[in-house]
Amino acid sequence: MSALKRELRSLGAFITNKPPYCSGTLAVPNEDLILFYGKDGVASRIDLSHASEEDLKHLAEACDVATFGIAQRDVLDESYRKAGKLDTSAFSMQFHAGDAGLLEAVKTDLMEAQRQRPIRAELYKLNVYGPKSFFKSHVDTPRSETMFGSLVVVFRTPHKGGALALRHDNQEWTFDSAATFAEQSEPCVAYVAFYSDVEHEVLPVETGYRVTLTYNLYFGSEDPYHTVPNIHPNPLTESPFRDRLKELLKNPAFLPLGGTLGFGLRHQYPLKTKGAWRYERKGVHPLKDLLVYLKGSDAVLLRICREFHLNASVQLLFRDTNGKRDVEVLCDRVVDMSDDCLDTQLWFHLRENYGGKLLRAVDGPEQQQDIEVHWVTETPKVNSIESPYIAYGNGASAAHTYMYLCLIIEVGKAGNRETAE
């Protein structure tokens, strides 16, 4: 291993990743736990703090059968999801995550570098999971560029099972609301909030009824496209990476002539791909504007690079797997492939028509190289024309798709490292 690769690996090792979720309980007055629900002009009432099995069964029977999203359409398949749901027009209650102070707890525990940034919660659905109900592994459907996560509030109704399994970066965590309630004596709700690209699964309910509210979480900003977030660092997680990067930038032997560093971002982000060129004509640049929506350790990384006045840009990484060799291409704009009819290799199409920059070819002779990127962390799961949408979600696609992205950092030559204008 070369000295440069050892230095890059040591830098990447200092990026600290927190679990991509937070959970806990919140004390709630009894009057906030009264649920009114009904359809077709017939209204019912249930006290979710003291609900009987008969009351919960009635609630479950009033629900519609829950669907899930696949390939941009809603599907009913109880072998994949078995649960009941009520749309927001079919129920009402005093409890709301924003009024209860729950959003402040979520910001404190989940947001890492953006604790002071305003967020908002949009009520999405009420779900009821009765005996033998479940929802297999899925990722929540992105609703817009500003959506960063989901919040699930679980009411204290008698149930066993129905734990929520969360998976990300080959790690897994479990939030068991039934076990959480067993440790509480006062009226309360349980909650779990997680980033929107976290795969999750509702394990089968063994007995009773698991009743939840789901909220979509959005970044709040008066100007969502150009406002730079007020970022407040967490010294315990940022200091090691900052110190190591500062040490390398001071070292004249590290990229003495300058160069380009690449970081595979940890999270996926929702982007509009259909008709992306129309947004550019209106002065909206989805990849550039995405900088204000970075999450978790990705936001920490951007903050530190800006502290050192290094140019940073979010870019898409594509891989052309046609032919005898793989070729990687970086694009600094969103590419809409839906209307393109390719009569040439993908890498050539991206390079000629979208300003893509050709990287070193993989496992084969190189084409002419446009840029060399020194990767600090793993390259993201590359996007290809064959996989433009997520497979399973909680609802049909809303004109957005998740994409794995990378952060490209320009480093100046020794003695003049700053690159930001």
Coordinates of C-alpha atoms in Angstrom, one line a residue:
M1 CA 0.0 0.0 0.0
S2 CA 1.4 3.4 -1.0
A3 CA 1.9 6.2 1.6
L4 CA -0.9 8.2 0.1
K5 CA -3.4 5.3 0.4
R6 CA -2.3 4.8 4.0
E7 CA -2.9 8.5 4.8
L8 CA -6.3 8.4 3.1
R9 CA -7.3 5.3 5.0
S10 CA -6.3 6.8 8.3
L11 CA -8.3 10.0 7.5
G12 CA -11.4 7.9 6.7
A13 CA -11.1 5.9 9.9
F14 CA -11.7 9.1 11.9
I15 CA -15.2 9.7 10.4
T16 CA -17.5 8.8 13.3
N17 CA -20.9 7.4 12.4
K18 CA -23.7 7.5 15.0
P19 CA -26.6 5.1 14.6
P20 CA -29.0 6.6 12.1
Y21 CA -32.0 6.7 14.5
C22 CA -33.1 7.8 17.9
S23 CA -35.8 6.5 20.2
G24 CA -37.3 7.0 23.6
T25 CA -40.6 7.7 25.5
L26 CA -42.5 11.0 26.0
A27 CA -44.9 11.7 28.8
V28 CA -48.3 12.7 27.4
P29 CA -51.5 13.9 29.2
N30 CA -54.4 11.5 29.0
E31 CA -56.6 14.0 27.2
D32 CA -54.1 14.1 24.3
L33 CA -54.5 10.3 23.8
I34 CA -58.2 10.4 22.8
L35 CA -58.6 9.3 19.2
F36 CA -61.7 10.1 17.1
Y37 CA -62.0 8.1 14.0
G38 CA -64.6 7.0 11.4
K39 CA -65.7 7.0 7.8
D40 CA -69.0 7.4 5.9
G41 CA -70.4 9.8 8.6
V42 CA -70.0 7.3 11.5
A43 CA -67.6 8.5 14.2
S44 CA -66.1 6.6 17.1
R45 CA -63.9 7.4 20.1
I46 CA -61.2 5.5 21.8
D47 CA -58.9 6.3 24.7
L48 CA -55.5 5.0 23.7
S49 CA -54.2 5.2 27.2
H50 CA -56.8 2.7 28.5
A51 CA -58.0 0.9 25.4
S52 CA -59.7 -2.5 25.8
E53 CA -59.1 -5.3 23.3
E54 CA -62.6 -4.9 22.1
D55 CA -62.0 -1.1 21.5
L56 CA -58.8 -1.8 19.6
K57 CA -60.5 -4.5 17.5
H58 CA -63.1 -2.0 16.5
L59 CA -60.5 0.4 15.5
A60 CA -58.7 -2.2 13.5
E61 CA -61.9 -3.1 11.7
A62 CA -62.5 0.5 10.7
C63 CA -59.1 0.7 9.0
D64 CA -58.4 0.2 5.3
V65 CA -56.0 -2.5 4.3
A66 CA -52.5 -0.9 4.1
T67 CA -50.7 -1.0 0.7
F68 CA -47.0 -0.4 0.0
G69 CA -45.1 1.1 -2.9
I70 CA -43.2 -0.8 -5.6
A71 CA -42.0 0.5 -9.0
Q72 CA -43.9 3.8 -8.5
R73 CA -47.3 2.2 -7.8
D74 CA -49.3 1.1 -4.7
V75 CA -49.6 -2.6 -4.3
L76 CA -51.9 -4.7 -2.0
D77 CA -50.1 -7.9 -1.0
E78 CA -50.6 -9.2 2.5
S79 CA -47.7 -11.6 2.2
Y80 CA -45.5 -8.5 2.3
R81 CA -47.5 -6.1 4.4
K82 CA -50.4 -7.0 6.6
A83 CA -51.7 -4.0 8.5
G84 CA -54.5 -1.5 8.7
K85 CA -54.3 2.2 8.0
L86 CA -56.4 5.4 8.3
D87 CA -55.6 8.4 6.2
T88 CA -55.4 11.8 8.0
S89 CA -59.0 12.6 6.8
A90 CA -60.4 9.7 8.8
F91 CA -59.1 10.5 12.3
S92 CA -58.3 13.3 14.7
M93 CA -56.7 13.8 18.1
Q94 CA -55.0 16.5 20.1
F95 CA -51.6 14.8 20.1
H96 CA -49.1 16.1 17.5
A97 CA -45.4 15.6 17.5
G98 CA -44.7 19.3 17.0
D99 CA -46.9 20.4 19.9
A100 CA -45.6 17.8 22.3
G101 CA -42.0 18.9 22.1
L102 CA -41.0 15.7 20.4
L103 CA -39.3 17.4 17.5
E104 CA -36.8 19.1 19.8
A105 CA -35.9 15.6 21.2
V106 CA -35.4 14.3 17.7
K107 CA -33.2 17.2 16.7
T108 CA -31.0 16.8 19.8
D109 CA -30.5 13.0 19.3
L110 CA -30.5 12.6 15.6
M111 CA -29.2 15.6 13.8
E112 CA -25.5 15.7 14.7
A113 CA -24.2 18.7 12.9
Q114 CA -27.5 20.5 12.4
R115 CA -29.1 20.6 15.8
Q116 CA -30.2 24.3 15.5
R117 CA -31.8 23.9 12.1
P118 CA -35.6 24.0 12.1
I119 CA -37.5 20.9 11.1
R120 CA -41.2 20.1 10.7
A121 CA -43.3 17.0 11.0
E122 CA -46.1 16.2 8.5
L123 CA -48.7 13.7 9.8
Y124 CA -48.8 10.8 7.2
K125 CA -50.9 7.9 8.5
L126 CA -52.3 6.0 11.4
N127 CA -51.5 2.3 11.3
V128 CA -52.9 -0.6 13.3
Y129 CA -51.0 -3.9 13.5
G130 CA -53.2 -6.7 15.0
P131 CA -52.2 -10.3 15.8
K132 CA -49.9 -11.7 13.0
S133 CA -49.6 -8.4 11.3
F134 CA -46.2 -7.2 9.9
F135 CA -44.4 -5.2 7.3
K136 CA -41.4 -6.7 5.6
S137 CA -38.2 -4.8 5.0
H138 CA -38.6 -1.5 3.0
V139 CA -37.4 2.1 2.7
D140 CA -39.8 5.0 3.1
T141 CA -40.8 6.7 -0.1
P142 CA -39.2 10.1 -0.6
R143 CA -41.7 12.9 -0.9
S144 CA -39.3 15.8 -1.7
E145 CA -35.7 17.0 -1.6
T146 CA -36.3 18.4 1.9
M147 CA -37.6 15.1 3.4
F148 CA -34.8 13.7 5.6
G149 CA -36.5 11.1 7.8
S150 CA -39.5 9.5 9.4
L151 CA -41.0 9.6 12.9
V152 CA -43.1 6.7 14.3
V153 CA -45.1 7.3 17.5
V154 CA -46.3 4.1 19.2
F155 CA -49.2 4.3 21.6
R156 CA -49.3 2.4 24.9
T157 CA -51.8 -0.2 23.8
P158 CA -51.4 -3.8 25.1
H159 CA -49.3 -5.8 22.5
K160 CA -46.5 -8.2 22.3
G161 CA -44.1 -8.4 19.4
G162 CA -44.2 -5.8 16.6
A163 CA -40.6 -4.6 17.2
L164 CA -39.1 -2.3 14.6
A165 CA -35.9 -3.6 13.0
L166 CA -33.7 -0.9 11.4
R167 CA -30.8 -1.7 9.0
H168 CA -28.1 0.6 7.5
D169 CA -24.5 0.1 6.4
N170 CA -24.6 -3.6 7.2
Q171 CA -25.6 -2.9 10.8
E172 CA -28.9 -3.7 12.5
W173 CA -30.8 -2.3 15.5
T174 CA -34.1 -3.2 17.1
F175 CA -36.7 -0.9 18.8
D176 CA -39.2 -2.9 20.8
S177 CA -42.0 -0.6 21.9
A178 CA -43.7 -3.4 23.9
A179 CA -40.6 -3.9 26.0
T180 CA -40.2 -0.1 26.4
F181 CA -43.7 0.3 27.8
A182 CA -43.1 -2.5 30.3
E183 CA -40.5 -0.2 32.0
Q184 CA -42.8 2.8 32.3
S185 CA -45.5 3.6 34.8
E186 CA -46.8 7.0 33.7
P187 CA -49.0 7.7 30.6
C188 CA -46.6 8.0 27.7
V189 CA -45.9 7.3 24.0
A190 CA -42.9 5.6 22.6
Y191 CA -41.1 7.1 19.5
V192 CA -38.4 6.2 17.0
A193 CA -37.1 8.6 14.4
F194 CA -34.7 7.6 11.6
Y195 CA -33.2 8.9 8.4
S196 CA -35.4 8.2 5.4
D197 CA -32.9 5.9 3.6
V198 CA -32.8 3.5 6.6
E199 CA -34.2 0.1 5.7
H200 CA -36.8 -1.0 8.3
E201 CA -39.2 -3.8 9.1
V202 CA -42.1 -4.3 11.5
L203 CA -41.7 -7.7 12.9
P204 CA -44.9 -9.8 13.5
V205 CA -47.2 -8.8 16.3
E206 CA -47.8 -11.8 18.5
T207 CA -50.7 -10.6 20.6
G208 CA -52.7 -7.4 21.0
Y209 CA -52.7 -4.3 18.8
R210 CA -49.8 -2.0 17.9
V211 CA -51.2 1.4 17.1
T212 CA -48.9 4.1 15.5
L213 CA -48.8 7.5 14.0
T214 CA -46.2 8.1 11.2
Y215 CA -44.9 11.5 10.4
N216 CA -42.6 12.5 7.5
L217 CA -39.8 14.8 8.7
Y218 CA -38.6 17.7 6.6
F219 CA -35.9 20.4 6.9
G220 CA -37.5 23.8 7.5
S221 CA -36.1 26.9 5.8
E222 CA -37.4 30.2 4.4
D223 CA -35.2 29.6 1.3
P224 CA -34.7 25.9 0.9
Y225 CA -32.5 26.2 -2.1
H226 CA -29.9 28.7 -1.1
T227 CA -29.9 29.0 2.7
V228 CA -26.8 27.5 4.3
P229 CA -27.7 25.8 7.6
N230 CA -26.6 27.1 10.9
I231 CA -24.4 24.2 11.8
H232 CA -23.3 23.6 15.4
P233 CA -20.6 20.9 15.7
N234 CA -20.4 18.1 18.2
P235 CA -16.7 18.3 19.4
L236 CA -16.8 14.7 20.6
T237 CA -17.4 13.3 17.1
E238 CA -15.8 15.9 14.9
S239 CA -12.4 16.6 16.6
P240 CA -10.5 13.5 15.6
F241 CA -11.4 13.9 11.9
R242 CA -10.8 17.6 11.9
D243 CA -7.4 17.2 13.6
R244 CA -6.3 14.5 11.2
L245 CA -7.4 16.5 8.1
K246 CA -5.6 19.6 9.4
E247 CA -2.5 17.5 10.0
L248 CA -2.5 16.2 6.4
L249 CA -3.1 19.6 4.9
K250 CA -0.1 21.0 6.8
N251 CA 2.1 18.1 5.5
P252 CA 3.9 19.3 2.3
A253 CA 4.3 15.6 1.3
F254 CA 0.5 15.0 1.2
L255 CA -0.7 15.8 -2.4
P256 CA 2.1 18.3 -2.9
L257 CA 0.6 19.5 -6.2
G258 CA -2.9 19.4 -4.9
G259 CA -5.6 17.0 -5.9
T260 CA -9.2 15.8 -5.6
L261 CA -10.5 13.8 -2.6
G262 CA -13.7 11.7 -2.8
F263 CA -16.0 10.7 0.0
G264 CA -18.7 8.2 -0.5
L265 CA -21.6 9.7 1.4
R266 CA -23.2 7.5 4.0
H267 CA -26.8 8.3 3.2
Q268 CA -29.0 8.3 0.2
Y269 CA -30.8 11.5 -0.8
P270 CA -34.1 12.1 -2.8
L271 CA -33.7 13.8 -6.1
K272 CA -36.0 14.7 -9.0
T273 CA -34.6 13.0 -12.1
K274 CA -37.5 13.4 -14.6
G275 CA -37.1 16.6 -16.5
A276 CA -34.1 17.7 -14.5
W277 CA -33.0 20.1 -17.2
R278 CA -36.1 22.2 -16.6
Y279 CA -35.0 22.9 -13.1
E280 CA -31.6 24.1 -14.3
R281 CA -33.3 26.5 -16.7
K282 CA -35.1 28.0 -13.7
G283 CA -31.8 28.4 -11.8
V284 CA -32.4 25.4 -9.6
H285 CA -29.4 23.0 -9.4
P286 CA -30.5 19.9 -7.5
L287 CA -27.0 18.6 -6.7
K288 CA -25.6 22.0 -5.6
D289 CA -28.7 22.8 -3.6
L290 CA -28.5 19.3 -1.9
L291 CA -25.6 20.6 0.2
V292 CA -28.1 22.2 2.6
Y293 CA -29.9 18.9 3.1
L294 CA -27.0 16.6 4.0
K295 CA -27.6 14.4 7.1
G296 CA -25.6 12.9 9.9
S297 CA -21.9 12.4 9.4
D298 CA -22.3 13.7 5.8
A299 CA -23.2 17.1 7.1
V300 CA -20.3 17.0 9.6
L301 CA -17.9 16.3 6.7
L302 CA -19.2 19.2 4.7
R303 CA -18.9 21.6 7.7
I304 CA -15.3 20.7 8.4
C305 CA -14.3 21.1 4.7
R306 CA -15.9 24.5 4.7
E307 CA -14.0 25.4 7.9
F308 CA -10.8 24.7 6.0
H309 CA -12.1 26.7 3.0
L310 CA -12.0 23.7 0.6
N311 CA -14.3 23.6 -2.4
A312 CA -16.9 20.9 -1.9
S313 CA -19.5 19.6 -4.4
V314 CA -22.0 16.8 -4.4
Q315 CA -21.7 14.6 -7.5
L316 CA -23.3 11.5 -9.0
L317 CA -21.1 8.5 -9.7
F318 CA -22.1 6.3 -12.6
R319 CA -20.6 3.0 -13.8
D320 CA -20.9 1.8 -17.3
T321 CA -20.9 -2.0 -17.1
N322 CA -21.4 -2.6 -20.8
G323 CA -18.6 -4.2 -22.8
K324 CA -15.6 -5.9 -21.5
R325 CA -14.6 -3.4 -18.8
D326 CA -16.2 -1.1 -16.2
V327 CA -15.8 2.6 -16.5
E328 CA -16.7 5.2 -13.9
V329 CA -18.0 8.7 -14.6
L330 CA -18.7 11.6 -12.3
C331 CA -21.5 14.0 -13.1
D332 CA -22.1 17.3 -11.3
R333 CA -25.7 17.5 -12.5
V334 CA -28.8 15.3 -12.2
V335 CA -29.1 13.1 -15.2
D336 CA -32.5 12.2 -16.6
M337 CA -32.1 9.0 -18.6
S338 CA -35.8 8.3 -19.1
D339 CA -36.0 9.9 -22.5
D340 CA -32.5 9.0 -23.8
C341 CA -32.1 6.3 -26.4
L342 CA -28.5 5.1 -26.1
D343 CA -26.7 4.1 -29.3
T344 CA -23.3 4.2 -27.6
Q345 CA -21.7 3.3 -24.3
L346 CA -23.1 5.0 -21.2
W347 CA -19.8 6.5 -20.2
F348 CA -19.4 8.2 -23.6
H349 CA -23.0 9.4 -23.5
L350 CA -22.6 10.9 -20.1
R351 CA -19.3 12.5 -21.0
E352 CA -20.5 14.0 -24.3
N353 CA -24.0 15.1 -23.4
Y354 CA -23.9 15.8 -19.6
G355 CA -20.3 17.0 -19.0
G356 CA -19.4 13.8 -17.1
K357 CA -15.8 13.3 -16.1
L358 CA -14.2 10.0 -16.8
L359 CA -12.4 8.3 -13.9
R360 CA -9.8 5.6 -14.0
A361 CA -11.3 2.5 -15.6
V362 CA -12.0 -0.5 -13.4
D363 CA -10.5 -4.0 -14.2
G364 CA -9.2 -3.2 -17.6
P365 CA -7.3 -0.8 -19.9
E366 CA -8.0 2.9 -19.3
Q367 CA -9.9 5.2 -21.5
Q368 CA -8.5 8.8 -21.6
Q369 CA -8.9 10.0 -18.0
D370 CA -10.4 13.4 -17.2
I371 CA -9.9 13.5 -13.5
E372 CA -8.2 11.4 -10.8
V373 CA -10.1 11.1 -7.5
H374 CA -8.4 9.9 -4.3
W375 CA -11.1 8.1 -2.4
V376 CA -11.1 8.6 1.3
T377 CA -14.2 6.5 2.1
E378 CA -15.9 3.9 0.0
T379 CA -17.4 4.9 -3.3
P380 CA -21.2 5.0 -3.1
K381 CA -23.2 2.2 -4.6
V382 CA -23.0 3.5 -8.1
N383 CA -26.1 4.4 -10.1
S384 CA -26.9 2.8 -13.4
I385 CA -29.6 3.2 -16.0
E386 CA -31.0 -0.2 -14.9
S387 CA -31.8 0.8 -11.3
P388 CA -33.5 4.3 -11.3
Y389 CA -35.9 3.6 -8.3
I390 CA -36.0 1.9 -5.0
A391 CA -37.7 -1.5 -5.0
Y392 CA -40.0 -1.3 -2.0
G393 CA -41.4 1.6 0.0
N394 CA -44.3 2.6 2.3
G395 CA -46.0 4.3 -0.6
A396 CA -45.8 4.8 -4.4
S397 CA -43.1 7.2 -5.6
A398 CA -43.8 10.9 -5.5
A399 CA -41.6 11.9 -8.5
H400 CA -38.4 11.5 -6.4
T401 CA -35.9 8.7 -6.2
Y402 CA -33.1 8.0 -3.7
M403 CA -29.5 8.1 -5.1
Y404 CA -26.2 7.3 -3.6
L405 CA -23.9 10.4 -3.9
C406 CA -20.4 11.4 -3.2
L407 CA -18.8 14.6 -1.9
I408 CA -15.9 15.8 -4.1
I409 CA -13.3 18.0 -2.3
E410 CA -10.7 20.1 -4.1
V411 CA -7.4 20.5 -2.3
G412 CA -4.8 23.1 -3.3
K413 CA -1.1 22.6 -3.6
A414 CA 1.2 22.5 -0.5
G415 CA 1.4 25.9 1.1
N416 CA -1.9 27.1 -0.5
R417 CA -4.5 24.4 0.4
E418 CA -7.6 26.7 0.4
T419 CA -9.7 26.4 -2.7
A420 CA -13.0 28.0 -1.8
E421 CA -13.8 31.4 -3.4

